[in-house]
Amino acid sequence: MSLNIAAIREREQGERRVALIPLVAQRLQHLGCTTALETEAGSDSFYPDTLYKNTTIQSDVGTLLASADIVLAVNPPTPDMIARMRAGSILISFIYGRTHPDVVKALQAQKITCFAMEQIPRISRAQAMDALSSQATLAGYYAVLLGTVHMPKILPMMTTAVGSLRAAQVLVMGLGVAGLQALATAGRLGAVTEGYDVRPETKEEAHSLGAKFVETGVDATGQGGYARELTAEEKVKVKGVLSDHIARADLIVTTAAVPGRKAPRLIDAEQISKMKPGSVIIDMGAEGGGNCEGTVAGQSVQVGPTLLVGPVNLPSCLSEQASELYSKNILNLLQQIIKDGKLSLDMTDEVIAKTLVTHDGKITNDGVREAVEGPTPASAPAPAAGATPTTGSKG
Amino acid sequence: MSLNIAAIREREQGERRVALIPLVAQRLQHLGCTTALETEAGSDSFYPDTLYKNTTIQSDVGTLLASADIVLAVNPPTPDMIARMRAGSILISFIYGRTHPDVVKALQAQKITCFAMEQIPRISRAQAMDALSSQATLAGYYAVLLGTVHMPKILPMMTTAVGSLRAAQVLVMGLGVAGLQALATAGRLGAVTEGYDVRPETKEEAHSLGAKFVETGVDATGQGGYARELTAEEKVKVKGVLSDHIARADLIVTTAAVPGRKAPRLIDAEQISKMKPGSVIIDMGAEGGGNCEGTVAGQSVQVGPTLLVGPVNLPSCLSEQASELYSKNILNLLQQIIKDGKLSLDMTDEVIAKTLVTHDGKITNDGVREAVEGPTPASAPAPAAGATPTTGSKG
């Protein structure tokens, strides 16, 4: 019997992505697997059922789940869906176990071997599986364009018969994957760009994209490449410098988001009150409570001179290519665990060990276990494996 | 007594522009005029009242109109507003007299000297007054960005850890001012761009923007630089060539609009049915009935594989800079008719003669007169002065 790999239709409101695209289905078949898809799972990302060749199109999700060795999804399936999976089968999806204890408990109960895509370690070998990065890249591009259609002015300098229009000032705060792509996109459109991050090593990356780097004179480099907490004095200093740049910007994109955690505050109400009339902020931290004071997730609100846009699920806005990259990320992970058409789980492999959340009824990730089952007094403090920042700044 | 120049707040639904910006108000004061503004007329274009220095801010529009020597507006004021203007005073605005006979009659009744901004002749000397061009430039930029936020994929080629995303194909139909700016904007963002126009002389302009030119083998050059009607045979030939390019496009921007006339049909339902899943059309001809079969002005409709977006009043989306350019266009016209702080109307001047719609109770434009009063049997057919194409293709 060959491995049967099935992708479900996403249930979450506003989700347009799919975990399996036709090209990846074909690749999996070449690996000796069979593929199945819930009816119209790819429709919202413009992969109609007819494009999935040699794939079982199944309208009954229960049948689909019960016949799958490996289930693919974008968002965490509901506990009810997990209960309908075959005991001991595999699930690959974003899970965010620390904030979804009910999902984790269902995975344990059904003895699911679950790989959480947000846990892919950020090591060279795993880059091709790094779904947080692939999705953040697209989100960073889209955030700038979302800004441009809300602005009362254009980004490029433009010479007209009645004189020149000045190029807009764009400030990107948080220079992770999303932030760098935002800088690149604003630069392509001709804006004058500035980047800011608490990690001074991002300065060169900003420069390589033609952007200036906002120097605050504070180095927040911490352990393991992540930012350390600033002192009160440092915070005042940083704020003073940033306030000037914020006040000059026509468009700001903030990208400091940590999945499952509250987004750090980068801009407060006082700073917004001093911005230009007609200025726009795209707050990519909206889902985590916002990087800006006053952000409302899923809404655009006028706050004094500034339109504060709080988008949710930006990758879903580019559903076709977001699905393409996500599905290919999953393919690369599957190639680690499928050998000659059969499952081959090497639990000592770093990628597999770090990505695994549950296996054989147990929670295999320390951070998730602590969040779901409470702290284990005997063990050392968990290294917060679920705290890997996604889209940008680690401030 | 110095000339008093007043700008009203726009009444039209969705209009965010203003005909007078603070900088132009200041320039007019330097010309020896006084300036007045209806309360909050500039708010939606982010010019708060406080920015208008030495300008009377007037909340009562009746008082404003009755005290003005020259009234500035974006859209045609209502007949009621015109009736409250001082008899014999001047109005400068978009008028579109051929489709607004009630406005023209009110202008006659009040003996208003009215300059229609859409009638500015397209001669070198008048370029700095050409409001249709200035607004179309901004609209062309915005149309592409509006397209990008509706597309499920990105415009640029992008190399990622899981392989490259291909650059999107963008086709712009109608290479007037708006179309060329659309090509330029899509090119900036890294799309593979193609331009099409019935006028083969636009080929070089497309090439200069890095775009390919769609060759149909049909030359529709007509009199005076405008396109002639194609024969039935030519139409079939053109359609055959275009259909292939339409089917390959991820984003199409159509720009064939003639104010006050029905927009020409560039794409039919059959062609749309063969487009790619997830493709997007921005139909800039929406207000005139659409360049595409199925366009609904002010709405986005999914037609088979394609999202058909029918925006209205695109310049208003960039209200700050659209107002800036429009206001400067008006300033340049005013500099033609104000000498030493006094009115000086040279009716033999080509710009003044062609732009004037009504004067001293008479309709001074042949096309408008015919539309409002019916054909004059004694006179030759009117040269359709109101038919100057605005945003692009003259097809």
Coordinates of N, CA and C in Angstrom, one line a residue, chain B residues 141-280:
Chain B
Y141 N -1.4 55.4 -12.6 CA -0.6 54.8 -11.5 C -1.5 54.0 -10.6
Y142 N -2.6 54.6 -10.2 CA -3.4 54.0 -9.1 C -4.1 52.7 -9.6
A143 N -4.4 52.7 -10.9 CA -5.1 51.5 -11.5 C -4.3 50.3 -11.3
V144 N -3.0 50.4 -11.6 CA -2.1 49.2 -11.5 C -2.1 48.7 -10.0
L145 N -1.9 49.7 -9.1 CA -1.9 49.3 -7.7 C -3.2 48.7 -7.2
L146 N -4.3 49.2 -7.7 CA -5.6 48.6 -7.4 C -5.6 47.2 -7.9
G147 N -5.0 47.0 -9.1 CA -4.9 45.6 -9.6 C -4.1 44.7 -8.7
T148 N -2.9 45.2 -8.2 CA -2.1 44.3 -7.4 C -2.7 43.8 -6.1
V149 N -3.6 44.7 -5.5 CA -4.2 44.2 -4.3 C -5.4 43.3 -4.5
H150 N -5.8 43.1 -5.8 CA -6.8 42.2 -6.1 C -6.3 40.9 -6.7
M151 N -5.0 40.8 -6.9 CA -4.4 39.7 -7.6 C -3.9 38.6 -6.5
P152 N -4.0 37.3 -6.9 CA -3.6 36.3 -5.9 C -2.1 36.0 -6.1
K153 N -1.4 36.8 -6.8 CA 0.0 36.6 -7.0 C 0.7 38.0 -7.1
I154 N 2.0 38.0 -7.0 CA 2.8 39.2 -7.0 C 3.2 39.6 -8.4
L155 N 3.6 40.9 -8.6 CA 4.1 41.3 -10.0 C 5.5 40.9 -10.3
P156 N 6.4 41.1 -9.3 CA 7.8 40.8 -9.7 C 8.2 39.3 -9.7
M157 N 9.2 39.0 -10.4 CA 9.9 37.7 -10.3 C 10.5 37.7 -8.9
M158 N 10.4 36.6 -8.2 CA 11.0 36.6 -6.9 C 11.7 35.2 -6.7
T159 N 12.9 35.3 -6.2 CA 13.6 34.0 -5.9 C 13.5 33.7 -4.4
T160 N 13.0 32.5 -4.1 CA 12.9 32.2 -2.7 C 13.6 30.9 -2.5
A161 N 13.7 30.4 -1.2 CA 14.3 29.2 -0.9 C 13.7 28.0 -1.5
V162 N 12.4 28.1 -1.9 CA 11.7 27.0 -2.5 C 11.5 27.2 -4.0
G163 N 12.4 28.0 -4.6 CA 12.3 28.2 -6.0 C 11.7 29.6 -6.4
S164 N 11.7 29.9 -7.7 CA 11.4 31.2 -8.1 C 9.9 31.3 -8.4
L165 N 9.3 32.5 -8.1 CA 8.0 32.9 -8.6 C 8.2 33.7 -9.8
R166 N 7.4 33.3 -10.9 CA 7.5 34.0 -12.1 C 6.9 35.4 -12.1
A167 N 7.5 36.3 -12.8 CA 6.9 37.7 -12.9 C 5.5 37.6 -13.6
A168 N 4.6 38.5 -13.2 CA 3.3 38.5 -13.7 C 3.3 39.2 -15.1
Q169 N 2.3 38.8 -15.9 CA 2.1 39.5 -17.2 C 1.1 40.6 -17.1
V170 N 1.4 41.8 -17.5 CA 0.5 42.9 -17.4 C 0.3 43.5 -18.8
L171 N -1.0 43.6 -19.2 CA -1.3 44.1 -20.5 C -2.1 45.4 -20.3
V172 N -1.6 46.5 -20.9 CA -2.3 47.8 -20.8 C -2.9 48.1 -22.2
M173 N -4.2 48.3 -22.2 CA -4.9 48.6 -23.5 C -5.3 50.0 -23.5
G174 N -4.7 50.7 -24.5 CA -5.0 52.2 -24.6 C -3.8 52.9 -24.0
L175 N -2.9 53.5 -24.9 CA -1.7 54.1 -24.4 C -1.7 55.6 -24.4
G176 N -2.7 56.1 -23.8 CA -2.7 57.6 -23.6 C -1.9 57.9 -22.4
V177 N -2.2 59.0 -21.8 CA -1.5 59.4 -20.5 C -1.7 58.4 -19.4
A178 N -2.9 57.9 -19.2 CA -3.1 57.0 -18.1 C -2.5 55.6 -18.5
G179 N -2.6 55.2 -19.7 CA -2.1 53.9 -20.1 C -0.6 53.8 -19.9
L180 N 0.1 54.9 -20.3 CA 1.6 54.9 -20.3 C 2.0 54.9 -18.8
Q181 N 1.3 55.6 -18.0 CA 1.6 55.6 -16.5 C 1.4 54.3 -15.9
A182 N 0.3 53.6 -16.4 CA 0.1 52.2 -15.9 C 1.2 51.3 -16.3
L183 N 1.6 51.4 -17.5 CA 2.8 50.6 -18.0 C 4.0 50.9 -17.1
A184 N 4.3 52.1 -16.9 CA 5.4 52.5 -16.1 C 5.4 51.9 -14.7
T185 N 4.2 52.0 -14.1 CA 4.1 51.5 -12.7 C 4.2 50.0 -12.6
A186 N 3.6 49.3 -13.6 CA 3.7 47.9 -13.6 C 5.1 47.4 -13.8
G187 N 5.8 48.2 -14.7 CA 7.2 47.9 -15.0 C 8.1 48.1 -13.8
R188 N 7.9 49.2 -13.0 CA 8.6 49.5 -11.8 C 8.5 48.3 -10.8
L189 N 7.3 47.7 -10.8 CA 7.1 46.6 -9.8 C 7.6 45.3 -10.4
G190 N 8.2 45.3 -11.6 CA 8.8 44.1 -12.0 C 8.0 43.2 -12.9
A191 N 6.8 43.6 -13.3 CA 6.0 42.8 -14.2 C 6.5 42.8 -15.6
V192 N 6.2 41.8 -16.3 CA 6.4 41.7 -17.8 C 5.3 42.5 -18.4
T193 N 5.6 43.6 -19.1 CA 4.5 44.5 -19.5 C 4.4 44.5 -21.1
E194 N 3.1 44.6 -21.5 CA 2.7 44.8 -22.9 C 1.8 45.9 -23.0
G195 N 1.9 46.7 -24.1 CA 1.0 47.8 -24.3 C 0.3 47.6 -25.6
Y196 N -0.9 48.1 -25.7 CA -1.6 48.0 -27.0 C -2.4 49.3 -27.2
D197 N -2.4 49.8 -28.5 CA -3.2 50.9 -28.8 C -3.4 50.9 -30.3
V198 N -4.5 51.4 -30.8 CA -4.8 51.4 -32.2 C -3.9 52.3 -33.0
R199 N -3.2 53.3 -32.2 CA -2.4 54.2 -32.9 C -0.9 53.7 -32.8
P200 N -0.4 53.3 -34.0 CA 0.9 52.6 -34.0 C 2.0 53.5 -33.5
E201 N 1.8 54.8 -33.5 CA 2.9 55.8 -33.0 C 3.1 55.6 -31.5
T202 N 2.3 54.9 -30.8 CA 2.5 54.8 -29.4 C 3.5 53.6 -29.1
K203 N 3.8 52.9 -30.1 CA 4.8 51.8 -30.0 C 6.1 52.2 -29.3
E204 N 6.6 53.3 -29.8 CA 7.9 53.8 -29.3 C 7.8 54.2 -27.8
E205 N 6.7 54.8 -27.5 CA 6.5 55.2 -26.1 C 6.4 53.9 -25.2
A206 N 5.7 52.9 -25.7 CA 5.7 51.6 -24.9 C 7.1 51.1 -24.7
H207 N 7.8 51.0 -25.8 CA 9.2 50.5 -25.8 C 10.0 51.3 -24.8
S208 N 9.8 52.6 -24.8 CA 10.7 53.4 -23.9 C 10.4 53.1 -22.4
L209 N 9.3 52.5 -22.1 CA 8.9 52.1 -20.8 C 9.3 50.6 -20.5
G210 N 10.0 50.0 -21.4 CA 10.4 48.6 -21.2 C 9.3 47.7 -21.5
A211 N 8.2 48.1 -22.2 CA 7.1 47.2 -22.5 C 7.2 46.8 -23.9
K212 N 6.6 45.6 -24.2 CA 6.4 45.2 -25.6 C 5.2 45.9 -26.1
F213 N 5.1 45.9 -27.4 CA 3.9 46.5 -28.1 C 3.2 45.4 -28.8
V214 N 1.9 45.3 -28.6 CA 1.2 44.3 -29.3 C 0.9 44.7 -30.7
E215 N 1.5 44.0 -31.7 CA 1.3 44.4 -33.1 C 0.1 43.6 -33.7
T216 N -0.8 44.4 -34.2 CA -2.0 43.7 -34.8 C -2.0 43.8 -36.3
G217 N -1.0 44.5 -36.8 CA -1.0 44.6 -38.3 C -2.0 45.6 -38.9
V218 N -2.7 46.3 -38.0 CA -3.7 47.2 -38.5 C -3.4 48.6 -38.1
D219 N -3.4 49.6 -39.0 CA -3.0 51.0 -38.7 C -4.3 51.8 -38.7
A220 N -4.7 52.2 -37.5 CA -6.0 53.0 -37.4 C -5.8 54.5 -37.3
T221 N -4.6 54.9 -37.7 CA -4.4 56.4 -37.6 C -5.4 57.1 -38.5
G222 N -6.1 58.1 -37.9 CA -7.1 58.9 -38.6 C -6.7 60.3 -38.6
Q223 N -7.6 61.2 -38.8 CA -7.4 62.6 -38.9 C -7.0 63.2 -37.6
G224 N -6.1 64.2 -37.6 CA -5.8 65.0 -36.4 C -5.3 64.1 -35.3
G225 N -4.6 63.0 -35.6 CA -4.0 62.2 -34.6 C -5.0 61.3 -33.9
Y226 N -6.3 61.4 -34.2 CA -7.2 60.5 -33.5 C -7.4 59.2 -34.4
A227 N -7.9 58.2 -33.7 CA -8.1 56.9 -34.4 C -9.3 57.0 -35.3
R228 N -9.2 56.3 -36.4 CA -10.4 56.1 -37.3 C -11.2 54.9 -36.9
E229 N -12.4 54.8 -37.4 CA -13.2 53.5 -37.2 C -12.6 52.4 -38.0
L230 N -12.5 51.2 -37.4 CA -11.9 50.1 -38.1 C -13.0 49.4 -39.0
T231 N -12.6 48.8 -40.1 CA -13.5 48.0 -40.9 C -13.8 46.7 -40.2
A232 N -14.9 46.0 -40.6 CA -15.3 44.8 -40.0 C -14.1 43.8 -40.1
E233 N -13.5 43.7 -41.2 CA -12.4 42.8 -41.5 C -11.2 43.1 -40.5
E234 N -10.9 44.3 -40.4 CA -9.8 44.8 -39.5 C -10.1 44.4 -38.1
K235 N -11.4 44.6 -37.7 CA -11.8 44.3 -36.3 C -11.5 42.8 -36.0
V236 N -11.9 41.9 -36.9 CA -11.6 40.5 -36.7 C -10.2 40.2 -36.6
K237 N -9.4 40.8 -37.4 CA -7.9 40.6 -37.4 C -7.3 41.0 -36.0
V238 N -7.7 42.2 -35.6 CA -7.3 42.8 -34.3 C -7.7 41.9 -33.2
K239 N -8.9 41.5 -33.2 CA -9.4 40.7 -32.1 C -8.7 39.4 -32.0
G240 N -8.4 38.8 -33.1 CA -7.6 37.5 -33.1 C -6.3 37.6 -32.4
V241 N -5.6 38.7 -32.7 CA -4.3 38.9 -32.1 C -4.4 39.2 -30.6
L242 N -5.4 40.1 -30.3 CA -5.5 40.6 -28.9 C -6.0 39.4 -28.0
S243 N -6.8 38.5 -28.5 CA -7.3 37.4 -27.7 C -6.2 36.6 -27.1
D244 N -5.2 36.4 -27.8 CA -4.0 35.6 -27.3 C -3.3 36.3 -26.1
H245 N -3.2 37.6 -26.3 CA -2.5 38.4 -25.3 C -3.4 38.6 -24.0
I246 N -4.7 38.7 -24.3 CA -5.6 38.8 -23.1 C -5.6 37.5 -22.3
A247 N -5.5 36.4 -23.1 CA -5.6 35.0 -22.4 C -4.3 34.8 -21.6
R248 N -3.2 35.4 -21.9 CA -1.9 35.2 -21.2 C -1.8 36.2 -20.0
A249 N -2.6 37.2 -19.9 CA -2.3 38.2 -18.9 C -2.8 37.8 -17.5
D250 N -2.0 38.3 -16.5 CA -2.5 38.1 -15.1 C -3.3 39.4 -14.7
L251 N -2.9 40.5 -15.3 CA -3.5 41.8 -15.0 C -3.7 42.6 -16.3
I252 N -4.9 43.1 -16.5 CA -5.1 43.9 -17.7 C -5.7 45.3 -17.1
V253 N -5.1 46.3 -17.7 CA -5.7 47.7 -17.4 C -6.2 48.2 -18.7
T254 N -7.5 48.5 -18.8 CA -8.0 49.2 -20.0 C -8.3 50.6 -19.7
T255 N -8.0 51.5 -20.7 CA -8.0 52.9 -20.4 C -8.7 53.8 -21.4
A256 N -9.6 53.1 -22.2 CA -10.2 53.9 -23.3 C -11.5 54.6 -22.7
A257 N -11.4 55.8 -22.5 CA -12.5 56.6 -21.9 C -12.6 57.9 -22.7
V258 N -13.8 58.3 -23.1 CA -14.1 59.5 -23.7 C -15.2 60.2 -22.8
P259 N -14.9 61.3 -22.1 CA -15.8 61.8 -21.2 C -17.1 62.2 -21.8
G260 N -18.2 61.8 -21.2 CA -19.5 62.2 -21.8 C -19.9 61.3 -22.9
R261 N -19.1 60.3 -23.3 CA -19.5 59.4 -24.3 C -19.4 57.9 -23.8
K262 N -20.0 57.0 -24.5 CA -19.9 55.6 -24.1 C -18.5 55.1 -24.4
A263 N -18.0 54.4 -23.4 CA -16.6 53.9 -23.6 C -16.6 52.8 -24.6
P264 N -15.6 52.7 -25.5 CA -15.5 51.7 -26.5 C -15.2 50.3 -25.9
R265 N -15.8 49.3 -26.4 CA -15.6 47.9 -26.0 C -14.3 47.4 -26.5
L266 N -13.4 47.0 -25.5 CA -12.1 46.4 -25.9 C -12.0 44.9 -25.7
I267 N -12.8 44.4 -24.7 CA -12.7 43.0 -24.3 C -14.1 42.5 -24.2
D268 N -14.4 41.4 -24.8 CA -15.8 40.8 -24.7 C -15.8 39.6 -23.8
A269 N -17.0 39.1 -23.5 CA -17.2 38.0 -22.6 C -16.4 36.8 -23.0
E270 N -16.4 36.5 -24.3 CA -15.7 35.3 -24.8 C -14.2 35.4 -24.4
Q271 N -13.7 36.5 -24.6 CA -12.2 36.7 -24.3 C -12.0 36.5 -22.8
I272 N -12.9 37.1 -22.0 CA -12.7 37.0 -20.6 C -12.8 35.5 -20.2
S273 N -13.7 34.7 -20.8 CA -13.9 33.3 -20.4 C -12.6 32.5 -20.6
K274 N -11.7 33.0 -21.5 CA -10.5 32.2 -21.8 C -9.3 32.8 -21.0
M275 N -9.5 33.7 -20.0 CA -8.4 34.2 -19.2 C -8.0 33.2 -18.2
K276 N -6.9 33.5 -17.5 CA -6.4 32.6 -16.4 C -7.2 32.7 -15.2
P277 N -7.3 31.6 -14.4 CA -8.0 31.7 -13.1 C -7.2 32.7 -12.2
G278 N -7.9 33.6 -11.6 CA -7.2 34.5 -10.7 C -6.8 35.8 -11.4
S279 N -7.1 35.9 -12.7 CA -6.7 37.1 -13.4 C -7.6 38.3 -13.0
V280 N -7.1 39.5 -13.2 CA -7.8 40.7 -12.8 C -7.8 41.7 -14.0

